[in-house]
Amino acid sequence: MKHCHKWGQKLVSNGFRLTVAREVILDILTNTDQHLSAEDIYLTIHPHNPGIGLTTIYRTLELLVQTGIVLKFDFGHGRAKYELSEEYSYKKHHHHVICKKCRRIVDYSDFFEQEQEFIRKAEEELKNKFHFTIENHFIQFYGICPECKPPG
Amino acid sequence: MKHCHKWGQKLVSNGFRLTVAREVILDILTNTDQHLSAEDIYLTIHPHNPGIGLTTIYRTLELLVQTGIVLKFDFGHGRAKYELSEEYSYKKHHHHVICKKCRRIVDYSDFFEQEQEFIRKAEEELKNKFHFTIENHFIQFYGICPECKPPG
DNA sequence: CTCTCTGCAAAATGTTTGCACACTC
DNA sequence: GAGTGTGCAAACATTTTGCAGAGAG
């Protein structure tokens, strides 16, 4: 067993078991650089682990979101997408650029200094003005990618 | 008839008719400061216009999104929410702060200068780096509102 | 008279739940 | 054994679609 992953400890310390299904799902999420839907994960897993059903995937993802290991995104395309949260991912914190036509999602993490500063300040301002405790933020840009752009 | 609304002209000039159902739906959207789901609109309309069905509302909203009159939001709560786009709304451009517990959505449009500047620059950068044509952006902060905060 | 728009009922889609069994501690 | 975790099938909620009729130009 490879309890070496940070998320393994997190799960166990939260009183959950590190089952095969959960390991497999977390492995997929760890080794992809994409944003996967429950079904994406199911299809990836299924050839090697036909025993793991869609239900388990949904339940595991919900668990992982609750535990803060995974982030759930809604890009408005009818199905939720999941990715490891910054703390458990090799990827840096990033925002998303989404093509309205082909639905391609591009990560964008080359923030200029201003961006970090903006977020920090915005969260502070929201705290002062609305007394919200901000936990996270989603910044998404929608547009047309070069491939989908009409020629000319 | 009150063809006076900006959206009336927009619809007609795009080759669509300004029907009663469409007018009613647009009136609701014009006169609310909330983010309405298809069902919200249906329930608001129904007492006065029992003839307008949910299907029509969905079809109208889709039409309005295509035409750019309405923006569709997905806050991850299972149903899409709609509001007039800046161009057709009395409201200023704004971002959203969402309570994770009670799902309350607060608009937030008191941008400090930095925010506008950040968006302008980000869009420019995305254009240069990924050759995306950016059409709009969604900035959402998630957290816990004061009412939902555990006391103490 | 044509073409858009609409309601109804049915379908489709993504997600959740009930239940009985399997597995771990 | 007690309690967690799971698959299957069924339930669910939201949204979409087929079709035939109503209404506008």
Short mmCIF file of C-alpha atoms (C1' of nucleotides) in Angstrom, two decimals:
data_model
loop_
_atom_site.label_atom_id
_atom_site.label_comp_id
_atom_site.label_asym_id
_atom_site.label_seq_id
_atom_site.Cartn_x
_atom_site.Cartn_y
_atom_site.Cartn_z
CA MET A 1 0.00 0.00 0.00
CA LYS A 2 1.15 3.45 -0.80
CA HIS A 3 -0.06 5.61 2.00
CA CYS A 4 2.57 8.02 0.88
CA HIS A 5 0.16 10.44 -0.72
CA LYS A 6 -0.80 13.48 1.23
CA TRP A 7 -4.47 12.82 0.56
CA GLY A 8 -4.21 9.37 2.10
CA GLN A 9 -3.27 10.85 5.42
CA LYS A 10 -5.93 13.51 5.13
CA LEU A 11 -8.65 10.94 4.54
CA VAL A 12 -7.55 8.69 7.37
CA SER A 13 -7.15 11.56 9.79
CA ASN A 14 -10.71 12.58 8.97
CA GLY A 15 -11.93 9.15 9.96
CA PHE A 16 -12.41 7.71 6.48
CA ARG A 17 -10.88 4.58 5.06
CA LEU A 18 -8.49 4.58 2.18
CA THR A 19 -10.19 2.02 -0.01
CA VAL A 20 -9.14 0.78 -3.42
CA ALA A 21 -11.84 2.77 -5.15
CA ARG A 22 -10.77 5.96 -3.42
CA GLU A 23 -7.13 5.35 -4.21
CA VAL A 24 -7.84 4.69 -7.84
CA ILE A 25 -9.98 7.79 -8.19
CA LEU A 26 -7.38 9.93 -6.47
CA ASP A 27 -4.66 8.47 -8.65
CA ILE A 28 -6.55 9.48 -11.76
CA LEU A 29 -7.02 12.97 -10.43
CA THR A 30 -3.37 13.19 -9.44
CA ASN A 31 -2.06 12.11 -12.79
CA THR A 32 -4.22 14.14 -15.09
CA ASP A 33 -3.81 17.76 -15.99
CA GLN A 34 -7.41 17.98 -17.10
CA HIS A 35 -10.74 18.70 -15.52
CA LEU A 36 -12.63 15.47 -15.23
CA SER A 37 -16.30 14.77 -14.86
CA ALA A 38 -17.59 11.82 -12.86
CA GLU A 39 -18.17 9.99 -16.10
CA ASP A 40 -14.69 10.80 -17.41
CA ILE A 41 -13.28 9.16 -14.33
CA TYR A 42 -15.61 6.22 -14.68
CA LEU A 43 -14.58 5.59 -18.26
CA THR A 44 -10.89 5.91 -17.45
CA ILE A 45 -11.12 3.53 -14.56
CA HIS A 46 -13.52 1.00 -15.98
CA PRO A 47 -11.18 -1.03 -18.24
CA HIS A 48 -8.88 -1.78 -15.30
CA ASN A 49 -11.40 -1.68 -12.48
CA PRO A 50 -14.75 -2.80 -13.84
CA GLY A 51 -15.86 -3.33 -10.27
CA ILE A 52 -16.04 0.36 -9.48
CA GLY A 53 -19.41 1.85 -10.32
CA LEU A 54 -20.50 5.37 -11.13
CA THR A 55 -22.25 5.63 -7.79
CA THR A 56 -19.03 5.09 -5.93
CA ILE A 57 -17.36 7.74 -8.01
CA TYR A 58 -20.03 10.29 -7.21
CA ARG A 59 -19.90 9.39 -3.55
CA THR A 60 -16.13 9.52 -3.44
CA LEU A 61 -16.01 12.85 -5.21
CA GLU A 62 -18.53 14.31 -2.80
CA LEU A 63 -16.43 13.04 0.08
CA LEU A 64 -13.29 14.53 -1.40
CA VAL A 65 -14.94 17.87 -1.96
CA GLN A 66 -16.14 17.92 1.64
CA THR A 67 -12.67 17.07 2.86
CA GLY A 68 -11.17 19.81 0.75
CA ILE A 69 -9.03 17.49 -1.32
CA VAL A 70 -10.93 18.12 -4.51
CA LEU A 71 -12.55 21.17 -6.06
CA LYS A 72 -15.81 20.96 -7.95
CA PHE A 73 -16.31 23.23 -10.93
CA ASP A 74 -19.31 24.10 -12.98
CA PHE A 75 -18.48 25.51 -16.35
CA GLY A 76 -22.09 25.62 -17.40
CA HIS A 77 -21.93 22.64 -19.70
CA GLY A 78 -24.34 20.48 -17.79
CA ARG A 79 -21.90 18.35 -15.86
CA ALA A 80 -19.65 19.08 -12.93
CA LYS A 81 -15.88 18.84 -13.31
CA TYR A 82 -13.41 17.98 -10.64
CA GLU A 83 -9.75 18.59 -9.96
CA LEU A 84 -7.39 18.29 -7.01
CA SER A 85 -7.24 21.39 -4.89
CA GLU A 86 -4.01 23.32 -4.88
CA GLU A 87 -2.84 21.78 -1.65
CA TYR A 88 -2.91 18.26 -3.05
CA SER A 89 -2.02 18.95 -6.63
CA TYR A 90 1.21 19.35 -8.49
CA LYS A 91 -0.45 22.15 -10.36
CA LYS A 92 -0.27 25.69 -9.21
CA HIS A 93 -3.36 27.65 -8.40
CA HIS A 94 -4.89 28.76 -11.64
CA HIS A 95 -7.89 30.25 -13.34
CA HIS A 96 -9.75 28.97 -16.35
CA VAL A 97 -10.28 30.20 -19.85
CA ILE A 98 -13.12 28.42 -21.60
CA CYS A 99 -13.95 28.33 -25.28
CA LYS A 100 -17.65 28.91 -25.76
CA LYS A 101 -17.68 26.86 -28.92
CA CYS A 102 -15.59 23.74 -28.42
CA ARG A 103 -15.69 23.94 -24.61
CA ARG A 104 -11.97 23.53 -24.35
CA ILE A 105 -10.65 24.62 -21.00
CA VAL A 106 -7.23 26.20 -20.68
CA ASP A 107 -5.55 26.73 -17.36
CA TYR A 108 -3.94 30.03 -16.81
CA SER A 109 -1.62 30.46 -13.91
CA ASP A 110 0.86 33.03 -15.12
CA PHE A 111 -0.55 35.69 -12.94
CA PHE A 112 1.08 39.00 -12.99
CA GLU A 113 1.68 40.42 -9.54
CA GLN A 114 -1.43 42.52 -9.80
CA GLU A 115 -3.65 39.49 -9.86
CA GLN A 116 -2.62 38.04 -6.54
CA GLU A 117 -2.80 41.45 -5.02
CA PHE A 118 -6.27 41.98 -6.44
CA ILE A 119 -7.60 38.76 -4.97
CA ARG A 120 -6.09 39.40 -1.58
CA LYS A 121 -7.56 42.86 -1.49
CA ALA A 122 -10.95 41.79 -2.81
CA GLU A 123 -11.28 39.13 -0.15
CA GLU A 124 -10.33 41.62 2.49
CA GLU A 125 -12.85 44.11 1.22
CA LEU A 126 -15.62 41.52 1.13
CA LYS A 127 -14.81 40.56 4.66
CA ASN A 128 -15.03 44.16 5.83
CA LYS A 129 -18.08 45.14 3.85
CA PHE A 130 -20.28 42.04 3.95
CA HIS A 131 -18.69 40.17 6.85
CA PHE A 132 -18.29 37.13 4.67
CA THR A 133 -15.53 34.67 5.43
CA ILE A 134 -14.17 33.96 1.99
CA GLU A 135 -13.00 30.42 1.43
CA ASN A 136 -12.28 30.30 -2.25
CA HIS A 137 -12.85 32.00 -5.55
CA PHE A 138 -13.47 31.07 -9.14
CA ILE A 139 -12.30 33.27 -11.93
CA GLN A 140 -13.30 32.20 -15.40
CA PHE A 141 -12.93 33.89 -18.73
CA TYR A 142 -15.18 32.85 -21.59
CA GLY A 143 -14.38 33.44 -25.22
CA ILE A 144 -13.49 31.86 -28.53
CA CYS A 145 -10.29 29.89 -28.92
CA PRO A 146 -8.05 30.34 -31.97
CA GLU A 147 -9.16 27.05 -33.54
CA CYS A 148 -12.81 27.99 -33.36
CA LYS A 149 -12.29 31.50 -34.64
CA PRO A 150 -13.78 32.05 -38.08
CA PRO A 151 -10.91 32.42 -40.58
CA GLY A 152 -9.97 35.80 -41.87
CA MET B 1 -47.35 48.04 -26.51
CA LYS B 2 -44.17 49.17 -24.97
CA HIS B 3 -41.51 48.55 -27.53
CA CYS B 4 -39.55 51.10 -25.66
CA HIS B 5 -37.25 48.61 -24.03
CA LYS B 6 -33.85 48.21 -25.51
CA TRP B 7 -34.25 44.44 -25.59
CA GLY B 8 -37.39 44.73 -27.69
CA GLN B 9 -35.44 46.33 -30.48
CA LYS B 10 -32.64 43.84 -30.12
CA LEU B 11 -34.98 40.89 -30.46
CA VAL B 12 -36.81 42.31 -33.45
CA SER B 13 -33.62 43.33 -35.18
CA ASN B 14 -32.41 39.75 -34.79
CA GLY B 15 -35.50 38.50 -36.56
CA PHE B 16 -37.45 37.33 -33.54
CA ARG B 17 -40.91 38.35 -32.48
CA LEU B 18 -41.65 40.23 -29.33
CA THR B 19 -44.35 37.97 -27.97
CA VAL B 20 -46.27 38.33 -24.75
CA ALA B 21 -44.35 35.51 -23.12
CA ARG B 22 -41.03 37.08 -24.01
CA GLU B 23 -42.12 40.49 -22.80
CA VAL B 24 -43.34 39.11 -19.51
CA ILE B 25 -40.15 37.16 -18.92
CA LEU B 26 -38.01 40.16 -19.77
CA ASP B 27 -40.11 42.36 -17.50
CA ILE B 28 -39.47 40.02 -14.60
CA LEU B 29 -35.77 40.03 -15.30
CA THR B 30 -35.75 43.81 -15.64
CA ASN B 31 -37.53 44.43 -12.38
CA THR B 32 -35.73 42.04 -10.10
CA ASP B 33 -32.39 42.52 -8.50
CA GLN B 34 -32.00 38.81 -7.96
CA HIS B 35 -30.69 35.88 -9.88
CA LEU B 36 -33.61 33.84 -11.08
CA SER B 37 -33.86 30.24 -12.16
CA ALA B 38 -36.26 29.13 -14.86
CA GLU B 39 -38.57 27.86 -12.17
CA ASP B 40 -38.36 31.11 -10.19
CA ILE B 41 -39.55 32.92 -13.26
CA TYR B 42 -42.27 30.38 -13.87
CA LEU B 43 -43.63 30.70 -10.35
CA THR B 44 -43.53 34.49 -10.46
CA ILE B 45 -45.31 34.62 -13.76
CA HIS B 46 -47.81 31.86 -13.24
CA PRO B 47 -50.43 33.61 -11.08
CA HIS B 48 -50.88 36.33 -13.69
CA ASN B 49 -50.05 34.36 -16.80
CA PRO B 50 -51.04 30.75 -16.24
CA GLY B 51 -50.82 30.25 -19.97
CA ILE B 52 -47.03 30.45 -20.06
CA GLY B 53 -45.39 27.09 -19.51
CA LEU B 54 -41.98 26.12 -18.23
CA THR B 55 -40.94 25.00 -21.69
CA THR B 56 -41.47 28.46 -23.09
CA ILE B 57 -39.41 29.93 -20.30
CA TYR B 58 -36.52 27.62 -21.02
CA ARG B 59 -36.76 28.32 -24.72
CA THR B 60 -36.99 32.04 -24.18
CA LEU B 61 -34.05 32.10 -21.82
CA GLU B 62 -31.94 30.16 -24.26
CA LEU B 63 -32.89 32.62 -26.97
CA LEU B 64 -32.03 35.56 -24.76
CA VAL B 65 -28.68 34.08 -23.85
CA GLN B 66 -27.87 33.53 -27.51
CA THR B 67 -28.84 37.10 -28.31
CA GLY B 68 -26.67 38.39 -25.49
CA ILE B 69 -29.54 39.99 -23.61
CA VAL B 70 -29.29 37.59 -20.70
CA LEU B 71 -26.41 35.96 -18.86
CA LYS B 72 -26.62 32.40 -17.60
CA PHE B 73 -24.87 31.56 -14.36
CA ASP B 74 -24.08 28.30 -12.74
CA PHE B 75 -23.36 28.61 -9.07
CA GLY B 76 -23.08 24.88 -8.64
CA HIS B 77 -26.41 24.41 -6.92
CA GLY B 78 -27.99 22.25 -9.56
CA ARG B 79 -29.97 24.84 -11.42
CA ALA B 80 -28.96 27.62 -13.73
CA LYS B 81 -29.65 31.22 -12.80
CA TYR B 82 -30.26 34.08 -15.16
CA GLU B 83 -29.92 37.82 -15.14
CA LEU B 84 -29.93 40.63 -17.67
CA SER B 85 -26.54 41.38 -19.10
CA GLU B 86 -24.98 44.69 -18.22
CA GLU B 87 -26.05 46.29 -21.48
CA TYR B 88 -29.73 45.73 -20.80
CA SER B 89 -29.79 46.02 -17.05
CA TYR B 90 -30.10 48.90 -14.67
CA LYS B 91 -27.51 47.17 -12.57
CA LYS B 92 -23.86 47.85 -12.92
CA HIS B 93 -21.45 45.14 -13.84
CA HIS B 94 -20.79 43.10 -10.76
CA HIS B 95 -19.29 39.98 -9.33
CA HIS B 96 -20.87 37.49 -6.96
CA VAL B 97 -20.22 36.44 -3.42
CA ILE B 98 -21.97 33.19 -2.56
CA CYS B 99 -22.60 31.70 0.86
CA LYS B 100 -21.72 28.02 0.81
CA LYS B 101 -24.27 27.25 3.47
CA CYS B 102 -27.46 29.17 2.75
CA ARG B 103 -26.62 29.79 -0.91
CA ARG B 104 -27.36 33.45 -0.63
CA ILE B 105 -25.84 35.43 -3.44
CA VAL B 106 -24.61 38.95 -2.89
CA ASP B 107 -23.69 41.25 -5.72
CA TYR B 108 -20.56 43.19 -5.38
CA SER B 109 -19.85 46.03 -7.69
CA ASP B 110 -17.80 48.41 -5.63
CA PHE B 111 -14.67 47.62 -7.46
CA PHE B 112 -11.62 49.41 -6.48
CA GLU B 113 -9.63 50.73 -9.39
CA GLN B 114 -7.35 47.74 -9.29
CA GLU B 115 -10.12 45.37 -10.19
CA GLN B 116 -11.06 46.93 -13.50
CA GLU B 117 -7.44 47.28 -14.34
CA PHE B 118 -6.80 43.65 -13.50
CA ILE B 119 -9.56 42.41 -15.76
CA ARG B 120 -8.52 44.60 -18.63
CA LYS B 121 -4.97 43.41 -18.34
CA ALA B 122 -5.89 39.76 -17.86
CA GLU B 123 -8.01 39.76 -20.98
CA GLU B 124 -5.24 41.39 -22.92
CA GLU B 125 -2.75 38.84 -21.68
CA LEU B 126 -5.02 35.92 -22.55
CA LYS B 127 -5.44 37.33 -26.00
CA ASN B 128 -1.71 37.60 -26.51
CA LYS B 129 -0.75 34.31 -24.96
CA PHE B 130 -3.53 31.94 -26.00
CA HIS B 131 -5.05 33.93 -28.86
CA PHE B 132 -8.45 33.67 -27.23
CA THR B 133 -11.01 36.34 -27.94
CA ILE B 134 -12.42 36.97 -24.51
CA GLU B 135 -16.12 37.75 -24.43
CA ASN B 136 -16.92 37.75 -20.76
CA HIS B 137 -15.76 36.69 -17.36
CA PHE B 138 -17.22 35.34 -14.17
CA ILE B 139 -15.65 36.14 -10.87
CA GLN B 140 -17.18 34.45 -7.87
CA PHE B 141 -16.13 34.31 -4.27
CA TYR B 142 -17.40 31.50 -2.08
CA GLY B 143 -17.54 31.65 1.69
CA ILE B 144 -19.75 31.82 4.73
CA CYS B 145 -22.08 34.74 5.29
CA PRO B 146 -22.41 36.39 8.69
CA GLU B 147 -25.78 34.78 9.41
CA CYS B 148 -24.44 31.31 8.80
CA LYS B 149 -21.30 31.81 10.79
CA PRO B 150 -21.19 29.76 13.97
CA PRO B 151 -21.57 32.12 16.93
CA GLY B 152 -18.55 33.02 19.02
"C1'" DC C 1 -50.95 30.77 -46.09
"C1'" DT C 2 -46.66 30.44 -44.21
"C1'" DC C 3 -43.64 30.37 -40.58
"C1'" DT C 4 -42.76 31.35 -35.82
"C1'" DC C 5 -44.07 30.37 -31.32
"C1'" DT C 6 -46.18 27.62 -27.86
"C1'" DG C 7 -48.09 23.87 -24.45
"C1'" DC C 8 -48.23 19.33 -23.31
"C1'" DA C 9 -46.36 15.02 -22.59
"C1'" DA C 10 -42.52 12.29 -23.03
"C1'" DA C 11 -37.60 11.80 -23.18
"C1'" DA C 12 -33.02 12.68 -21.91
"C1'" DT C 13 -29.39 13.84 -18.81
"C1'" DG C 14 -26.72 14.10 -14.69
"C1'" DT C 15 -26.93 13.01 -10.00
"C1'" DT C 16 -28.78 10.95 -5.66
"C1'" DT C 17 -30.85 7.45 -2.76
"C1'" DG C 18 -32.58 2.79 -0.77
"C1'" DC C 19 -31.28 -1.44 0.12
"C1'" DA C 20 -28.81 -5.58 0.74
"C1'" DC C 21 -24.36 -7.43 0.64
"C1'" DA C 22 -19.11 -7.12 1.27
"C1'" DC C 23 -15.34 -5.78 3.74
"C1'" DT C 24 -12.54 -3.77 7.43
"C1'" DC C 25 -11.40 -3.07 12.16
"C1'" DG D 1 -20.18 -8.17 15.27
"C1'" DA D 2 -20.46 -3.07 14.43
"C1'" DG D 3 -19.91 0.19 11.25
"C1'" DT D 4 -18.16 1.82 6.91
"C1'" DG D 5 -18.13 1.25 2.00
"C1'" DT D 6 -20.14 -0.54 -2.25
"C1'" DG D 7 -23.04 -2.01 -6.61
"C1'" DC D 8 -27.30 -2.19 -8.53
"C1'" DA D 9 -31.61 -0.50 -9.69
"C1'" DA D 10 -34.74 2.84 -9.00
"C1'" DA D 11 -35.74 7.57 -7.94
"C1'" DC D 12 -35.01 12.37 -8.70
"C1'" DA D 13 -34.51 17.11 -10.60
"C1'" DT D 14 -33.58 19.87 -14.23
"C1'" DT D 15 -33.59 20.62 -18.89
"C1'" DT D 16 -34.61 19.22 -23.77
"C1'" DT D 17 -37.36 17.45 -27.58
"C1'" DG D 18 -41.43 15.82 -30.71
"C1'" DC D 19 -45.48 17.03 -32.21
"C1'" DA D 20 -49.61 19.18 -33.31
"C1'" DG D 21 -52.14 23.29 -32.70
"C1'" DA D 22 -52.38 28.59 -32.09
"C1'" DG D 23 -51.14 32.93 -33.56
"C1'" DA D 24 -48.71 36.66 -36.09
"C1'" DG D 25 -47.32 38.84 -40.37
#
